[in-house]
Amino acid sequence: NPAKLDSIKLLHECVQLALAIFERIFIIPICLMLFAAIGMAAPQEKMLILCWEITDAGSWTVTIRSDDGKSTVAALICKDTYFINGRNGRAIKDGDLKKGMCATAYYSQKMTKSIPPRSRAFAIISGEGARFFEVEKAQLSEDGSVIRILNTNNDLIASIDVKDCKDYRNIKSGDKLLLWYNIIAMSMPVRTNAEKAMILPAK
């Protein structure tokens, strides 16, 4: 019966819409509050990275899948999430991120057990080029010509001088940066010389 099939289809769409509204109004805000509460009580959380394709982009989450399809994360958008154009380092709006675009999510290791897992996003960078970097320690060389910075994961040290960033001397612990680099030395931690660096405004 065509009329009956149409009614069933309409009912299914209404249920899906109701579930989506419920998720946005209740589930995601609760997740964000839980992540915030855990963050205040716990030590520095490790930052994870996932790069490839946006499979869904909404007002609360941006879902990114790896190139092999084995890893997916729904990055939760927070008030302090950075949205950046990877080529020029300029800020973009979350609405500029579309399904099918290439992007990199920098997100917390603390995730829900849902499928895909949800996690608080520190930054989402569209395209290729810039890399998000949160400073754990910063040390200026004796002659002041170079500053060496360690990230919060304690697995990367980057060297920055005046040709990379005119305000390099002002970089300090807690700062969020964008770095451009290609060559790394396979040491522990990994080391690199930045080709360009930008200090992001605090949020």
GROMACS .gro file of C-alpha atoms in nm:
model
  203
    1ASN     CA    1   0.000   0.000   0.000
    2PRO     CA    2   0.175   0.321  -0.117
    3ALA     CA    3  -0.006   0.538   0.139
    4LYS     CA    4   0.102   0.309   0.421
    5LEU     CA    5   0.463   0.311   0.299
    6ASP     CA    6   0.462   0.691   0.285
    7SER     CA    7   0.328   0.704   0.640
    8ILE     CA    8   0.601   0.468   0.764
    9LYS     CA    9   0.870   0.673   0.584
   10LEU     CA   10   0.735   0.996   0.734
   11LEU     CA   11   0.728   0.841   1.081
   12HIS     CA   12   1.087   0.722   1.040
   13GLU     CA   13   1.201   1.071   0.935
   14CYS     CA   14   1.021   1.227   1.233
   15VAL     CA   15   1.192   0.983   1.472
   16GLN     CA   16   1.534   1.056   1.320
   17LEU     CA   17   1.473   1.431   1.351
   18ALA     CA   18   1.361   1.395   1.712
   19LEU     CA   19   1.673   1.194   1.796
   20ALA     CA   20   1.897   1.453   1.631
   21ILE     CA   21   1.731   1.736   1.826
   22PHE     CA   22   1.758   1.538   2.150
   23GLU     CA   23   2.129   1.477   2.085
   24ARG     CA   24   2.203   1.844   2.021
   25ILE     CA   25   2.002   1.975   2.314
   26PHE     CA   26   2.094   1.718   2.578
   27ILE     CA   27   2.364   1.463   2.492
   28ILE     CA   28   2.637   1.683   2.342
   29PRO     CA   29   2.614   1.965   2.603
   30ILE     CA   30   2.631   1.702   2.880
   31CYS     CA   31   2.942   1.550   2.717
   32LEU     CA   32   3.104   1.893   2.702
   33MET     CA   33   3.029   1.961   3.069
   34LEU     CA   34   3.171   1.622   3.167
   35PHE     CA   35   3.490   1.683   2.964
   36ALA     CA   36   3.528   2.026   3.129
   37ALA     CA   37   3.479   1.879   3.479
   38ILE     CA   38   3.728   1.599   3.414
   39GLY     CA   39   3.977   1.848   3.269
   40MET     CA   40   3.971   2.062   3.585
   41ALA     CA   41   4.045   1.765   3.807
   42ALA     CA   42   4.297   1.580   3.590
   43PRO     CA   43   4.656   1.649   3.476
   44GLN     CA   44   4.742   1.774   3.128
   45GLU     CA   45   4.550   1.569   2.872
   46LYS     CA   46   4.726   1.422   2.573
   47MET     CA   47   4.639   1.568   2.235
   48LEU     CA   48   4.551   1.327   1.954
   49ILE     CA   49   4.551   1.401   1.582
   50LEU     CA   50   4.336   1.262   1.303
   51CYS     CA   51   4.369   1.375   0.943
   52TRP     CA   52   4.185   1.307   0.621
   53GLU     CA   53   3.821   1.361   0.527
   54ILE     CA   54   3.524   1.534   0.690
   55THR     CA   55   3.233   1.288   0.677
   56ASP     CA   56   2.986   1.512   0.865
   57ALA     CA   57   2.986   1.874   0.975
   58GLY     CA   58   2.722   2.018   1.206
   59SER     CA   59   2.680   2.299   1.455
   60TRP     CA   60   2.810   2.085   1.744
   61THR     CA   61   3.047   1.834   1.589
   62VAL     CA   62   3.283   1.779   1.297
   63THR     CA   63   3.337   1.412   1.215
   64ILE     CA   64   3.666   1.316   1.052
   65ARG     CA   65   3.770   0.978   0.912
   66SER     CA   66   4.125   0.857   0.845
   67ASP     CA   67   4.235   0.770   0.490
   68ASP     CA   68   4.223   0.396   0.561
   69GLY     CA   69   3.876   0.424   0.712
   70LYS     CA   70   3.984   0.254   1.035
   71SER     CA   71   3.967   0.561   1.260
   72THR     CA   72   3.686   0.811   1.302
   73VAL     CA   73   3.623   1.080   1.562
   74ALA     CA   74   3.337   1.321   1.619
   75ALA     CA   75   3.519   1.633   1.735
   76LEU     CA   76   3.302   1.836   1.972
   77ILE     CA   77   3.306   2.207   1.900
   78CYS     CA   78   3.371   2.419   2.212
   79LYS     CA   79   3.396   2.793   2.266
   80ASP     CA   80   3.776   2.767   2.267
   81THR     CA   81   3.808   2.548   1.955
   82TYR     CA   82   4.025   2.704   1.683
   83PHE     CA   83   3.915   2.683   1.318
   84ILE     CA   84   4.205   2.753   1.084
   85ASN     CA   85   4.282   2.759   0.712
   86GLY     CA   86   4.591   2.537   0.690
   87ARG     CA   87   4.743   2.717   0.393
   88ASN     CA   88   4.747   3.075   0.521
   89GLY     CA   89   4.678   3.036   0.893
   90ARG     CA   90   4.373   3.258   0.886
   91ALA     CA   91   4.076   3.192   1.110
   92ILE     CA   92   3.767   3.044   0.948
   93LYS     CA   93   3.416   2.977   1.074
   94ASP     CA   94   3.297   2.632   1.172
   95GLY     CA   95   3.032   2.672   0.903
   96ASP     CA   96   3.310   2.682   0.641
   97LEU     CA   97   3.386   2.315   0.707
   98LYS     CA   98   3.193   2.093   0.467
   99LYS     CA   99   3.150   1.721   0.411
  100GLY     CA  100   3.420   1.585   0.179
  101MET     CA  101   3.682   1.847   0.269
  102CYS     CA  102   4.030   1.748   0.386
  103ALA     CA  103   4.092   1.852   0.747
  104THR     CA  104   4.292   1.768   1.057
  105ALA     CA  105   4.136   1.743   1.402
  106TYR     CA  106   4.341   1.803   1.717
  107TYR     CA  107   4.139   1.660   2.003
  108SER     CA  108   4.151   1.525   2.357
  109GLN     CA  109   4.243   1.168   2.441
  110LYS     CA  110   3.935   1.162   2.666
  111MET     CA  111   3.656   1.020   2.453
  112THR     CA  112   3.312   0.873   2.489
  113LYS     CA  113   3.255   0.505   2.410
  114SER     CA  114   3.004   0.589   2.139
  115ILE     CA  115   3.048   0.506   1.770
  116PRO     CA  116   3.212   0.719   1.651
  117PRO     CA  117   3.372   0.834   1.976
  118ARG     CA  118   3.319   1.198   2.070
  119SER     CA  119   3.600   1.413   2.202
  120ARG     CA  120   3.661   1.782   2.272
  121ALA     CA  121   3.830   1.956   1.979
  122PHE     CA  122   4.126   2.185   2.047
  123ALA     CA  123   4.161   2.284   1.682
  124ILE     CA  124   4.038   2.188   1.338
  125ILE     CA  125   4.257   2.285   1.043
  126SER     CA  126   4.122   2.270   0.690
  127GLY     CA  127   4.352   2.162   0.408
  128GLU     CA  128   4.724   2.105   0.447
  129GLY     CA  129   5.012   2.316   0.575
  130ALA     CA  130   4.981   2.450   0.929
  131ARG     CA  131   5.003   2.229   1.236
  132PHE     CA  132   4.853   2.311   1.575
  133PHE     CA  133   5.104   2.330   1.861
  134GLU     CA  134   5.042   2.395   2.232
  135VAL     CA  135   5.351   2.504   2.424
  136GLU     CA  136   5.452   2.316   2.737
  137LYS     CA  137   5.795   2.480   2.780
  138ALA     CA  138   5.981   2.759   2.600
  139GLN     CA  139   6.356   2.826   2.631
  140LEU     CA  140   6.541   3.113   2.467
  141SER     CA  141   6.899   3.047   2.357
  142GLU     CA  142   7.184   3.223   2.539
  143ASP     CA  143   7.232   3.474   2.257
  144GLY     CA  144   6.855   3.521   2.218
  145SER     CA  145   6.857   3.426   1.850
  146VAL     CA  146   6.642   3.114   1.878
  147ILE     CA  147   6.363   2.991   2.101
  148ARG     CA  148   6.307   2.618   2.148
  149ILE     CA  149   5.960   2.503   2.241
  150LEU     CA  150   5.833   2.167   2.367
  151ASN     CA  151   5.472   2.066   2.300
  152THR     CA  152   5.229   1.947   2.568
  153ASN     CA  153   5.258   1.587   2.447
  154ASN     CA  154   5.633   1.611   2.520
  155ASP     CA  155   5.711   1.447   2.186
  156LEU     CA  156   5.817   1.743   1.966
  157ILE     CA  157   6.070   2.025   2.007
  158ALA     CA  158   6.059   2.305   1.752
  159SER     CA  159   6.318   2.580   1.701
  160ILE     CA  160   6.192   2.924   1.595
  161ASP     CA  161   6.386   3.239   1.508
  162VAL     CA  162   6.303   3.587   1.384
  163LYS     CA  163   6.265   3.483   1.021
  164ASP     CA  164   5.993   3.237   1.125
  165CYS     CA  165   5.808   3.467   1.366
  166LYS     CA  166   5.893   3.827   1.446
  167ASP     CA  167   5.751   3.789   1.801
  168TYR     CA  168   5.932   3.462   1.874
  169ARG     CA  169   6.083   3.600   2.197
  170ASN     CA  170   5.731   3.643   2.341
  171ILE     CA  171   5.636   3.276   2.309
  172LYS     CA  172   5.565   3.122   2.649
  173SER     CA  173   5.420   2.816   2.817
  174GLY     CA  174   5.049   2.777   2.747
  175ASP     CA  175   5.058   2.957   2.412
  176LYS     CA  176   4.884   2.804   2.111
  177LEU     CA  177   5.075   2.825   1.784
  178LEU     CA  178   5.055   2.733   1.420
  179LEU     CA  179   5.376   2.582   1.284
  180TRP     CA  180   5.480   2.502   0.929
  181TYR     CA  181   5.761   2.247   0.892
  182ASN     CA  182   5.854   1.952   0.673
  183ILE     CA  183   6.181   1.806   0.798
  184ILE     CA  184   6.212   1.638   1.137
  185ALA     CA  185   6.500   1.469   1.318
  186MET     CA  186   6.403   1.125   1.449
  187SER     CA  187   6.518   1.178   1.806
  188MET     CA  188   6.328   1.151   2.136
  189PRO     CA  189   6.154   1.387   2.142
  190VAL     CA  190   6.137   1.458   1.769
  191ARG     CA  191   6.301   1.787   1.666
  192THR     CA  192   6.232   2.030   1.383
  193ASN     CA  193   6.319   2.378   1.264
  194ALA     CA  194   6.003   2.571   1.188
  195GLU     CA  195   5.975   2.737   0.847
  196LYS     CA  196   5.699   2.966   0.975
  197ALA     CA  197   5.520   3.019   1.305
  198MET     CA  198   5.215   3.215   1.418
  199ILE     CA  199   5.102   3.286   1.775
  200LEU     CA  200   4.727   3.231   1.799
  201PRO     CA  201   4.514   3.473   2.001
  202ALA     CA  202   4.404   3.343   2.341
  203LYS     CA  203   4.044   3.218   2.375
   0.00000   0.00000   0.00000
